[in-house]
Coordinates of C-alpha atoms in Angstrom, one line a residue:
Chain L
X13 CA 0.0 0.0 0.0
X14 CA 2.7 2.4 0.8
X15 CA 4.2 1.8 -2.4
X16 CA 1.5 2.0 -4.6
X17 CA 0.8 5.6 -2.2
X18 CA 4.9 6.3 -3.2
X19 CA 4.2 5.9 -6.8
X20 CA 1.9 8.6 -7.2
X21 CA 4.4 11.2 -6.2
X22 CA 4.2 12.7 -9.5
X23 CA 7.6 14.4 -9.2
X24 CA 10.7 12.5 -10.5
X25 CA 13.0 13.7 -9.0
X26 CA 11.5 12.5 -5.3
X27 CA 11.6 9.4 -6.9
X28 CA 14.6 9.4 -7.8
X29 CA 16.1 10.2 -4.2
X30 CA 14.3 7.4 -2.6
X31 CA 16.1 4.9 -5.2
X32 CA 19.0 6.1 -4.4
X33 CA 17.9 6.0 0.0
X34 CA 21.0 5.7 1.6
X35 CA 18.5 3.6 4.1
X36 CA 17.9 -0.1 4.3
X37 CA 14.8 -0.2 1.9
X38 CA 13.0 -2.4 4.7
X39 CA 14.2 0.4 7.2
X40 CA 12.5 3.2 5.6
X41 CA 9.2 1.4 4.6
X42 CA 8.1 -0.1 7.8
X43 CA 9.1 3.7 9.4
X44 CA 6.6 5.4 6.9
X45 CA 4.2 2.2 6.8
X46 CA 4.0 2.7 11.3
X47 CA 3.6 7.1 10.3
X48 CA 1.0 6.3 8.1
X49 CA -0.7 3.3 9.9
X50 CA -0.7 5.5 13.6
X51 CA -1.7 8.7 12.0
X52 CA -4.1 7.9 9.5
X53 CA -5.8 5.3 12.2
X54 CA -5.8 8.4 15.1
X55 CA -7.0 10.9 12.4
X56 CA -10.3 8.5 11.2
X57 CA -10.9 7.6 15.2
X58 CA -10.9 11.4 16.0
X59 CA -13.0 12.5 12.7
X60 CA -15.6 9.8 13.8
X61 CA -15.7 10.8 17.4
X62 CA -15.1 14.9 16.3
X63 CA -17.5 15.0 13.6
X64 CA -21.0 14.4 15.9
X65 CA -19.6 16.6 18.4
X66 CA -19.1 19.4 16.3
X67 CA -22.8 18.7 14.7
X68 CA -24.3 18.7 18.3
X69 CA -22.3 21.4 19.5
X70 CA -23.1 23.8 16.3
X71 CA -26.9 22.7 15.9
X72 CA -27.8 22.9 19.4
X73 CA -27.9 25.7 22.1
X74 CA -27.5 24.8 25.7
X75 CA -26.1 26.6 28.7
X76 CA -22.2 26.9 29.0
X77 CA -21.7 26.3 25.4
X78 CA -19.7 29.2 25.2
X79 CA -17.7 27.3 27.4
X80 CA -17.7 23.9 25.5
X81 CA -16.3 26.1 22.8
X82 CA -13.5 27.6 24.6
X83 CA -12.6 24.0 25.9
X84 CA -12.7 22.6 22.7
X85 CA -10.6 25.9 21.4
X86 CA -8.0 25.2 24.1
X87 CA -7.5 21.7 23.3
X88 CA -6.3 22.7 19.8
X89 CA -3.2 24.0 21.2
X90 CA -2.9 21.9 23.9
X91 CA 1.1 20.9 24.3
X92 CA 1.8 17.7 22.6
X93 CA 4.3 16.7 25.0
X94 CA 2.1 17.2 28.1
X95 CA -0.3 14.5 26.2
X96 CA 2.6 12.3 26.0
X97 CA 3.5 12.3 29.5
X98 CA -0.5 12.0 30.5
X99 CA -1.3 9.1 28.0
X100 CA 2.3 7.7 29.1
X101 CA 0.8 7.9 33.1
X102 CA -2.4 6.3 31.6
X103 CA -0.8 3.3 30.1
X104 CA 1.6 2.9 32.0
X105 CA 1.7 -0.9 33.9
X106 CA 1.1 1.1 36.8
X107 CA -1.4 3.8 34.8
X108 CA -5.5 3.4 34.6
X109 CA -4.9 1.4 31.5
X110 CA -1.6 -0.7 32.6
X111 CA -4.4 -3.8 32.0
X112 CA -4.0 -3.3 28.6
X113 CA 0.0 -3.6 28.2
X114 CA 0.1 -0.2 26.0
X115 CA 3.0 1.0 26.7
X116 CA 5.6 1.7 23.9
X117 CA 3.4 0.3 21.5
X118 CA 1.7 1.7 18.0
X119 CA -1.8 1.9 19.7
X120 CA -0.7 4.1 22.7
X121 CA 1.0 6.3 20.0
X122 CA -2.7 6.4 18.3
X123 CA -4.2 7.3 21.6
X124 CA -2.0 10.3 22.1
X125 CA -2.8 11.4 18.4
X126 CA -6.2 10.8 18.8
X127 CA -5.7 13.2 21.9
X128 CA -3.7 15.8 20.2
X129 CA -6.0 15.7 16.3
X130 CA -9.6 15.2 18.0
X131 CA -9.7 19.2 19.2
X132 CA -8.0 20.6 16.0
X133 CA -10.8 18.6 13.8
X134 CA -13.7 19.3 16.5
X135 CA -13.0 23.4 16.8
X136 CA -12.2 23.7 12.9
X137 CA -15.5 21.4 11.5
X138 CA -17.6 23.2 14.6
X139 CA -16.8 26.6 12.4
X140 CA -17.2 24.9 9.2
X141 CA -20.6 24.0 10.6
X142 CA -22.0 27.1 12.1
X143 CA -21.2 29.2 9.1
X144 CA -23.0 26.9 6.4
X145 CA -25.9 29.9 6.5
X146 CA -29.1 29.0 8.2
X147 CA -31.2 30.0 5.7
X148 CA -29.8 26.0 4.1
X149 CA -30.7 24.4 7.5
X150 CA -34.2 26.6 7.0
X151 CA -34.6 25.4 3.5
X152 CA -33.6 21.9 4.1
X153 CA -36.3 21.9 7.5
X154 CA -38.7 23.5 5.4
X155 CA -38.6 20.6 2.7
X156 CA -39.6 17.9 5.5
X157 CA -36.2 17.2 5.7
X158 CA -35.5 15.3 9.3
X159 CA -32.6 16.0 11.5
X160 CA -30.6 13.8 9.8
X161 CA -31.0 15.0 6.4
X162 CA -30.6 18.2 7.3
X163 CA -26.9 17.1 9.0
X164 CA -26.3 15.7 6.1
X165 CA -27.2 18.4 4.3
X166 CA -24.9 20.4 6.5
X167 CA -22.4 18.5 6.0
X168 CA -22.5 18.3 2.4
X169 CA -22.6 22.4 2.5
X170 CA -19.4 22.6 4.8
X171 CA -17.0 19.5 3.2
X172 CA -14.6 21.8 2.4
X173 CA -13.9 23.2 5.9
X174 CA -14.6 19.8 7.4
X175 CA -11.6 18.6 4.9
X176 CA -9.4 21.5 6.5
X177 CA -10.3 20.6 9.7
X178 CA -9.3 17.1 9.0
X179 CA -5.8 17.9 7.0
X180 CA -5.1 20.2 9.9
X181 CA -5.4 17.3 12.8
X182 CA -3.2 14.7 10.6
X183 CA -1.0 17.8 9.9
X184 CA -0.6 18.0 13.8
X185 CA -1.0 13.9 13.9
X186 CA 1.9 13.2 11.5
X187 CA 4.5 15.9 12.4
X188 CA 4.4 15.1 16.0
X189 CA 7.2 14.1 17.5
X190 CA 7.1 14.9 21.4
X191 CA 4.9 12.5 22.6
X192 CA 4.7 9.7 20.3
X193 CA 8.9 9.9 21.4
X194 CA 7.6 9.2 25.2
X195 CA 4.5 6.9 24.9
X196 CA 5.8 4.3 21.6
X197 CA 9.8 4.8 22.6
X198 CA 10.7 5.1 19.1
X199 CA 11.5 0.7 18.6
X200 CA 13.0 -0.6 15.8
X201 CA 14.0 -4.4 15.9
X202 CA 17.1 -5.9 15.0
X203 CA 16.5 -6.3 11.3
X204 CA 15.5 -2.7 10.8
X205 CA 11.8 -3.1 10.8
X206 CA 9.8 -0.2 12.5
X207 CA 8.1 -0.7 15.6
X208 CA 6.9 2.2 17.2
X209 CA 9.6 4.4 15.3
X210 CA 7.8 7.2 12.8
X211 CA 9.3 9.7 10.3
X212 CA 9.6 12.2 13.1
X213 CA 10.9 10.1 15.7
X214 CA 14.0 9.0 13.0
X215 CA 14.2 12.3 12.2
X216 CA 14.6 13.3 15.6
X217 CA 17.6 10.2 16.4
X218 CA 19.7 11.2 13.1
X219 CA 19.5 14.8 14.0
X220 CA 20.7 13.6 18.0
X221 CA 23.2 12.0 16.0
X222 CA 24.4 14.3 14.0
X223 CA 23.6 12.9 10.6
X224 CA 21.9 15.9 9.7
X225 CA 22.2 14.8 6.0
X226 CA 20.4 12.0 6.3
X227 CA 17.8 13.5 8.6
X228 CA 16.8 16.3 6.4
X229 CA 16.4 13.5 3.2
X230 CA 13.7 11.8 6.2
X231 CA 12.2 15.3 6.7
X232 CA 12.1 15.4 2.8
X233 CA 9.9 11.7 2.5
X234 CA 7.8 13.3 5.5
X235 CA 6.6 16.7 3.5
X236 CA 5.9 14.9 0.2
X237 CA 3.7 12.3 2.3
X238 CA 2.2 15.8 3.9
X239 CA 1.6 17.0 0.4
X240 CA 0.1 13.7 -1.1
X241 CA -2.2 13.0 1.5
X242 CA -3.5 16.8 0.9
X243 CA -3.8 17.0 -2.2
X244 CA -6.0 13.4 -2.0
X245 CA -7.9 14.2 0.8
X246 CA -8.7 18.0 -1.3
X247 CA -9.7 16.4 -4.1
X248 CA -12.5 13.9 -2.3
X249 CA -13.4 16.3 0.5
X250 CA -13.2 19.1 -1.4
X251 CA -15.8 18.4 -4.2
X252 CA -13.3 20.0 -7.4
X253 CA -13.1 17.5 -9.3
Chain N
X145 CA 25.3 -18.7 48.1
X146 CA 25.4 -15.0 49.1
X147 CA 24.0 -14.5 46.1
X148 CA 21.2 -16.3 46.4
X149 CA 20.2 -15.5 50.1
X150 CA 20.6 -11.7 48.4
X151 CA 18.0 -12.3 45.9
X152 CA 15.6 -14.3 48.3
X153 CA 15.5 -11.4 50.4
X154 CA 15.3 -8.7 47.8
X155 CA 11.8 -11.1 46.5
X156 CA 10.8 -12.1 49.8
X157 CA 11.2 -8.3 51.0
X158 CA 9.6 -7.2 47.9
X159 CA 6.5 -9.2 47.7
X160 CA 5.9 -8.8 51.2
X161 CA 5.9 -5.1 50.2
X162 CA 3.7 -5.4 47.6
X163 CA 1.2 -8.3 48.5
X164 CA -1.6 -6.0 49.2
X165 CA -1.6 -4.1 45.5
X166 CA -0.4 -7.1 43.5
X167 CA -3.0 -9.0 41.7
X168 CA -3.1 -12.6 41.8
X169 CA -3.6 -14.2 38.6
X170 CA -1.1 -14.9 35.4
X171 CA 2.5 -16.4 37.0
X172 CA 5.1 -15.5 34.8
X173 CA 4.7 -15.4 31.0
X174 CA 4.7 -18.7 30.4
X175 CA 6.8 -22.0 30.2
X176 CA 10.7 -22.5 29.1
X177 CA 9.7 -24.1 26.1
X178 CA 11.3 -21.9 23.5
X179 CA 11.5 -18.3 23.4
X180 CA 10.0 -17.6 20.0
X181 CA 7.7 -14.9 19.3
X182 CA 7.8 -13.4 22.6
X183 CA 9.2 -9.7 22.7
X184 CA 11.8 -8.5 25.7
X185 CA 11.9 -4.8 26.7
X186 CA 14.8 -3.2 27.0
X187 CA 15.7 0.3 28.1
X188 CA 19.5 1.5 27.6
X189 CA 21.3 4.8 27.8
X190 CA 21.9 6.5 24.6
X191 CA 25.2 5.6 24.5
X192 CA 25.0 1.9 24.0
X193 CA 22.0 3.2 21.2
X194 CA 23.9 5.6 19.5
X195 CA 26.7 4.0 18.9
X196 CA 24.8 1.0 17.3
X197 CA 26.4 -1.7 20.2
X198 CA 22.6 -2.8 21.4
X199 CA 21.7 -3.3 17.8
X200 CA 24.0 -5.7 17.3
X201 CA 23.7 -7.6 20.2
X202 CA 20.4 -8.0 19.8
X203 CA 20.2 -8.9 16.7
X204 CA 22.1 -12.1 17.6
X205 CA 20.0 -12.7 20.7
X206 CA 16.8 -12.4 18.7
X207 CA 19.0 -15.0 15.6
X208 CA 20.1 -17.7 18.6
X209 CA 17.0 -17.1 20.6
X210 CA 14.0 -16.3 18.3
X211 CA 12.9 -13.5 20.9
X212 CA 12.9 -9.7 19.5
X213 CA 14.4 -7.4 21.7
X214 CA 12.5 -3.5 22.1
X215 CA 15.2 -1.4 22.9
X216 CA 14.2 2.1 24.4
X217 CA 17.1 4.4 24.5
X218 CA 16.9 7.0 27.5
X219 CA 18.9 8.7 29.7
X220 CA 20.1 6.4 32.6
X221 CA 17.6 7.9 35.4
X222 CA 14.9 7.3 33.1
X223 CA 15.6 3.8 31.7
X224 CA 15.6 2.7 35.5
X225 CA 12.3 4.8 36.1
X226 CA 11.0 2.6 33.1
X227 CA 11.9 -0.6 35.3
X228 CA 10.5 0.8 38.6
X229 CA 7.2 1.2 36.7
X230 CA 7.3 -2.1 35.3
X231 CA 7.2 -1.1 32.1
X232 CA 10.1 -3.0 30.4
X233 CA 12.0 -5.6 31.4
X234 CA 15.5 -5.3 31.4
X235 CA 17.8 -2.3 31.8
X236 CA 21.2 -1.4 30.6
X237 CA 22.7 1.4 32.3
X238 CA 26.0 3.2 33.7
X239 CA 25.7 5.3 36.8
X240 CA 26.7 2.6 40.0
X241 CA 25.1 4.7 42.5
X242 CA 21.8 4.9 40.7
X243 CA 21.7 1.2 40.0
X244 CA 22.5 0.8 43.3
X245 CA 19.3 2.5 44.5
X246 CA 17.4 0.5 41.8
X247 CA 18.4 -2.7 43.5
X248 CA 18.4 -1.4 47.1
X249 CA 14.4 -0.1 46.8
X250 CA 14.2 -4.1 45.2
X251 CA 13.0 -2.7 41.8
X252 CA 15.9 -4.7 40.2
X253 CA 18.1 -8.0 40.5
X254 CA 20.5 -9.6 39.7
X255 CA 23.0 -6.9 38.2
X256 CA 25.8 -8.3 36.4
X257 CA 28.8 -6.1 35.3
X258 CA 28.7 -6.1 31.6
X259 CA 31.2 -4.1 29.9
X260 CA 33.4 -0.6 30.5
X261 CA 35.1 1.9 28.4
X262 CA 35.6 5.4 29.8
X263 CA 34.6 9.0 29.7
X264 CA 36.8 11.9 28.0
X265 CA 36.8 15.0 28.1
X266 CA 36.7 16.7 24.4
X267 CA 36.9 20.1 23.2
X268 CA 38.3 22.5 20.3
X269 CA 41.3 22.3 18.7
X270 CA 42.5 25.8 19.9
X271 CA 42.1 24.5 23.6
X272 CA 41.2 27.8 24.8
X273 CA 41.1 26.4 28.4
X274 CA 44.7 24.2 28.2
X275 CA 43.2 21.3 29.1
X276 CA 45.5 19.4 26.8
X277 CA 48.5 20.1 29.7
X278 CA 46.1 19.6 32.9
X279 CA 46.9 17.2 35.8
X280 CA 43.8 14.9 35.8
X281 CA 40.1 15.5 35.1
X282 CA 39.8 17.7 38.3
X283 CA 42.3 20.1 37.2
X284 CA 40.9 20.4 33.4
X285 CA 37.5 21.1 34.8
X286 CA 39.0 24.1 37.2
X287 CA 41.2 25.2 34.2
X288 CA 37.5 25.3 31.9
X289 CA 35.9 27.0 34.8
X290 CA 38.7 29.5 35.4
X291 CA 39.0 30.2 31.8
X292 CA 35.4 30.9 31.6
X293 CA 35.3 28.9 28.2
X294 CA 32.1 27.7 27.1
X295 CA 31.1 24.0 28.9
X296 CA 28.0 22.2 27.8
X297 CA 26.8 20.0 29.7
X298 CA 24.5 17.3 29.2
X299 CA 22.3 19.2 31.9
X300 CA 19.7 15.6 32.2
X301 CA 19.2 12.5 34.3
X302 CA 21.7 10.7 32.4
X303 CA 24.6 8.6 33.8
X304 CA 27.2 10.9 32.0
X305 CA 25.5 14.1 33.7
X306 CA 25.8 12.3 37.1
X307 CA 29.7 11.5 36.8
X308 CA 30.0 15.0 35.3
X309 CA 28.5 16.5 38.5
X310 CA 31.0 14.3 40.7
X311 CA 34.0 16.0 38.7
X312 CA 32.8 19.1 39.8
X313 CA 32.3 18.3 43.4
X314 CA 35.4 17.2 43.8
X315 CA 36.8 20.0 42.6
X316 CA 37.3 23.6 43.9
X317 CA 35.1 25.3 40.7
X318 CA 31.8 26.3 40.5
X319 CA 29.7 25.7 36.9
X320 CA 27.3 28.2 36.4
X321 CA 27.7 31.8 34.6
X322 CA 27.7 32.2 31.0
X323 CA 30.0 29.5 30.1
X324 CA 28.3 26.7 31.7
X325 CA 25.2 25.6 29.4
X326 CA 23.0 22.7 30.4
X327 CA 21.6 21.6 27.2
X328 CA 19.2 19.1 28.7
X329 CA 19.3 16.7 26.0
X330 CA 21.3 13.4 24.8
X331 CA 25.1 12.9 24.1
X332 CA 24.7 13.4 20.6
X333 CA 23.3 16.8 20.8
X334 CA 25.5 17.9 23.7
X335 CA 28.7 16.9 21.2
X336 CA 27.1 18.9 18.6
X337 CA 26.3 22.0 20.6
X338 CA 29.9 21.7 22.0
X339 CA 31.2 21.4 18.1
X340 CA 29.2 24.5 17.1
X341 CA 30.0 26.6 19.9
X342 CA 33.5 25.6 20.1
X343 CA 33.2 24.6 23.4
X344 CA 34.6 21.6 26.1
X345 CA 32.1 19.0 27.3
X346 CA 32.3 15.5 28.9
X347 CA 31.6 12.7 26.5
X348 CA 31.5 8.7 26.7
X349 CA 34.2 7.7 24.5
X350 CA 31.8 5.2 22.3
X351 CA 29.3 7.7 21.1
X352 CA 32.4 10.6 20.7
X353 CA 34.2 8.1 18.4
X354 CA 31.0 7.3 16.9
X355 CA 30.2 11.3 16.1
X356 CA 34.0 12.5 15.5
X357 CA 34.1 12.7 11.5
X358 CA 30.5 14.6 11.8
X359 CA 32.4 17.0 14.6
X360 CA 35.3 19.5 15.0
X361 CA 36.4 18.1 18.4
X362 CA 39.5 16.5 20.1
X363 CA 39.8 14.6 23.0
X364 CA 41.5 17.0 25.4
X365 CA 41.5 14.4 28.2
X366 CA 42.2 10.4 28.2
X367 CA 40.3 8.2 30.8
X368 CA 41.8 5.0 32.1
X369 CA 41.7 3.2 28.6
X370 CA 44.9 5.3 28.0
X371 CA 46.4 5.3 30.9
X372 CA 44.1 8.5 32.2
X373 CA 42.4 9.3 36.1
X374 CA 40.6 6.5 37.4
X375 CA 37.6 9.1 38.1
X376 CA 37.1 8.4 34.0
X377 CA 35.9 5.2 34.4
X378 CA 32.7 4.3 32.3
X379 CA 31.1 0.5 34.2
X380 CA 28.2 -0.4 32.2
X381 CA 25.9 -2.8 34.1
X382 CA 23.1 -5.0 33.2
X383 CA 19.7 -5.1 35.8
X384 CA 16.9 -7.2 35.9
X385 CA 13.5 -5.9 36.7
X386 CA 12.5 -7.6 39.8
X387 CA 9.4 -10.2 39.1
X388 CA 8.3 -10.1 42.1
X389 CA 7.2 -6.4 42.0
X390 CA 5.7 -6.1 38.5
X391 CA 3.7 -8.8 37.9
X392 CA 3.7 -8.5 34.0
X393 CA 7.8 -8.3 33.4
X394 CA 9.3 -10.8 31.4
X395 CA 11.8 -12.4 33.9
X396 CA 12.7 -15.3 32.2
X397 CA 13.5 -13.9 28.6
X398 CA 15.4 -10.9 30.8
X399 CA 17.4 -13.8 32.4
X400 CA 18.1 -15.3 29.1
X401 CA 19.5 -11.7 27.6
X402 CA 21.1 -10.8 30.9
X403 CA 22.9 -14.7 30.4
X404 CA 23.5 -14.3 26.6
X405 CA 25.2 -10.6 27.0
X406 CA 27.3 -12.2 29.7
X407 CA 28.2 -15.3 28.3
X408 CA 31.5 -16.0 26.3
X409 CA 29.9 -15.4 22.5
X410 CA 28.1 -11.8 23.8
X411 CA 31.0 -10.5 25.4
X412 CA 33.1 -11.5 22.1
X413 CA 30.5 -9.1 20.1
X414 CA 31.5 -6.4 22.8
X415 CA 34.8 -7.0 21.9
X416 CA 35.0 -6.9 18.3
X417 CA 32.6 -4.1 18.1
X418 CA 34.3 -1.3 16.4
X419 CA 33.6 2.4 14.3
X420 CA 35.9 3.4 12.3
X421 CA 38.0 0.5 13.1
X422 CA 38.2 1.6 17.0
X423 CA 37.0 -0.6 19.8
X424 CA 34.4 1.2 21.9
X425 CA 33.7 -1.4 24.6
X426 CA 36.1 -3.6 27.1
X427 CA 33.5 -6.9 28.1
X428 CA 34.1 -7.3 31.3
X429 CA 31.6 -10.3 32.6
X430 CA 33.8 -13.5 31.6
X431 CA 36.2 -13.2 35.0
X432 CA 38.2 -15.8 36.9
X433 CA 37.2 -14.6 39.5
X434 CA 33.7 -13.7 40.1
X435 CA 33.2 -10.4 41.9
X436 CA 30.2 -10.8 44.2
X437 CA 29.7 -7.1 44.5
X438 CA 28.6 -6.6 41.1
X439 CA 25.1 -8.4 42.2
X440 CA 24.6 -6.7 45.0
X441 CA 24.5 -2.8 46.2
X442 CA 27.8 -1.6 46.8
X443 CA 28.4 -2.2 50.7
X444 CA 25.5 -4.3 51.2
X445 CA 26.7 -6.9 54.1
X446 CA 24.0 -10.1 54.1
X447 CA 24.7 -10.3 57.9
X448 CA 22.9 -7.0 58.5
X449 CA 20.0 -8.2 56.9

């Protein structure tokens, strides 16, 4: 899948460079297969769990939802290294969760994503939501439309600021480097295959290193994934086709 | 036999500790029979990651063995945090006094010596500080502080940080002002910062020799490996998380590492590991004679006990 996602990089002379990786090939796969598989899973989870909220929240009026607002604006900025530490206290053996065994492993790297993508998705769609002009909701309410339809209807009319709201929490999934460091620990195993180590992690170790070479050429494969998942994700959510 | 009355008490002390909060339930993580598929974890400094030596001896644990090894580098302090949490399972580290508390509080057994090299101190070419003529380590740290010339220092819980602090201790300076940066982050960064700045800092051999063609740095100051102070010396040790406080650690498997880094063929992959065709690492486990300290916190006496 990751190749077949490589080979649509449309410029050459990307392609090119990644021939010519001065990586194990295995080494750099698995590392952008465990990006990919722990930002893309974190991004859907939060979409499905931001998506209703920010329906409720912009279709409803209710006391304190000024406040909801705020909190929900907050958590946009939130420090991603304080969610490290608080997921790594969570599933820690010792931690709420320590039942589960999560620690420094790929799904308590998608819980601190989740964490850090679910406001950033939430406060940006909520927007999205509240400005689609209420004369559609009227229209749509008017022409026996249920609740659901007119949602939907919503929904449809905001796409492309629900797609933003999306790119922007894998934007701040993906580049994340703090706490997926502290909660996966940044594991490869002996024969070079990715465990819990991302694009930014491995960025992060050459840099420590001082292979600063090398790390920029990781930083490189990280910013064309960026753009190809944007310019994807544009095209479907974004209705120009 | 000292030995083993050392780690009855550490478990029987433990557990009695702990009965209340420990769950019964799952005893260990299953039988002897073959160590495929299961997964060890392993916290390490950053000096035996970055220099590639844990990669390699796992590698040929996880070929003999069939178990795959998760290494976690951090600093020393937090790699034994890891273990006190119970969230890995073995830990490979180099500050004595801190393993020392790891094994007293009974968070960890059965420490085996594993390997040394030492720690020197490297800085520019220019030696703005003379630490090229100094009389020791002590001296070269008072001739950096008098000089005022720019020290950075690892500034973290690390076990490099720790013997860097005892240097100054000992000696009649004070680090602080200007000159004396904490930069609060691994070895490789520190040497980098240090190259950039053209400044001195305190470095483990392995990880300098492993950075020195990406760097503008000399060693000003030889440890013991050439001949240097004794304060240089860099022990690593080897600690197993104690089963009898975390429930869920993989004792056996860390057994089976701790024996395989410590056994004949391991300590040869110590040996014959080498950048740039220079030997980072002196095995030290394979000894005619045994030394029965190295299991147990340093003055520990069984008869008090």
């Amino acid at each position: 899948m990751v190749v077949s996602l490589l080979s649509v990089v449309p410029d050459a002379s990307i392609l090119a460079l990644l021939v010519d990786f001065p990586f194990d090939r295995n080494y750099l796969t698995s590392i952008v297969y465990v990006s990919l598989y722990v930002s893309l899973t974190a991004v859907t989870l939060s979409t499905l769990f931001s998506l209703p909220i920010a329906m409720l929240v912009g279709f409803s009026e209710f006391p304190g939802k000024g406040f909801v607002v705020a909190l929900i604006n907050t958590g946009m900025g939130f420090p991603s290294v304080v969610v490290g530490l608080v997921v790594l206290f969570a599933v820690s053996s010792q931690g709420p969760l320590g039942a589960f065994d999560l620690v420094f492993t790929r799904e308590a790297m998608i819980i601190s994503q989740f964490v850090l993508a679910a406001p950033v998705i939430t406060g940006v769609s909520l927007a999205a939501v509240t400005s689609v002009q209420q004369g559609v909701r009227d229209a749509a309410y008017a022409m026996g439309g249920t609740r659901l339809d007119v949602a939907l209807v919503t929904i449809k009319e905001a796409r492309y600021g629900i797609a933003t709201g999306v790119l922007a929490g894998l934007g701040r999934a993906i580049s994340e480097v703090g706490s997926v460091l502290i909660v996966g620990g940044n594991i490869v195993t002996a024969d070079g295959t990715s465990v819990t180590r991302t694009l930014t992690t491995a960025i992060q170790l050459e840099a420590r290193q001082g292979r600063f070479e090398l790390a920029l050429l990781l930083g490189g494969v990280l910013v064309a994934l960026v753009l190809l998942i944007n310019g994807v994700v544009l095209r479907l959510g974004g209705g120009r086709i | 036999m000292q030995r083993r009355e050392f780690i009855a008490a550490v478990t029987l002390g433990a557990s009695t500790a702990t009965a209340g909060c420990v769950t019964s339930g799952s005893e260990g993580t299953g039988g002897p029979a073959g160590l495929d598929g299961d997964t060890l974890t392993l916290t390490t400094t950053t000096s035996t990651y970055d220099t590639g030596l844990v990669d390699e001896l796992n590698a040929s644990f996880q070929e003999r063995f069939g178990a795959t090894v998760h290494a976690i580098d951090q600093g020393t302090g937090a790699a034994l945090e890891t273990g006190r949490n119970g969230d890995c399972d073995v830990v490979l580290v180099h500050a004595r006094a801190l393993e020392d508390e790891f094994l007293r509080e009974g968070y960890g057994v059965n420490r085996r010596d594993l390997m040394y090299n030492d720690f020197v101190v490297v800085g520019p070419e220019a030696d703005p500080a003379g630490v090229d003529g100094a009389d020791g380590v002590i001296a070269a740290f008072e001739a950096i502080a008098g000089s005022e010339s720019t020290f950075v220092s690892r500034g973290d819980d690390s076990g490099t940080y720790a013997r860097e602090q005892t240097i100054w201790e000992e000696s009649t300076a004070q680090p602080g002002g200007e000159w004396y940066r904490e930069a609060g982050a691994g070895m490789g960064e520190v040497l980098t910062q240090a190259a950039q700045s053209g400044g001195y800092t305190l470095a483990d051999r392995g990880t300098f020799i492993s950075m020195r063609s990406q760097i503008e740095l000399g060693i000003r100051l030889q440890g013991p490996i050439e001949d240097g102070p004794e304060l240089l010396w860099n022990r690593y040790g080897i600690v197993a998380v104690n089963p009898a406080v975390h429930d869920g650690v993989a004792y056996d498997l860390a057994m089976a590492y701790i024996g395989f880094v410590t056994s004949p063929a391991g300590q040869r992959i110590i040996e014959e590991y080498t950048v740039d065709g220079e030997r980072l690492f002196v095995p030290e486990a394979v000894s005619a004679e045994p030394n029965f300290r190295q299991y147990v916190p340093e003055g520990w006496d069984p008869e008090e006990e």
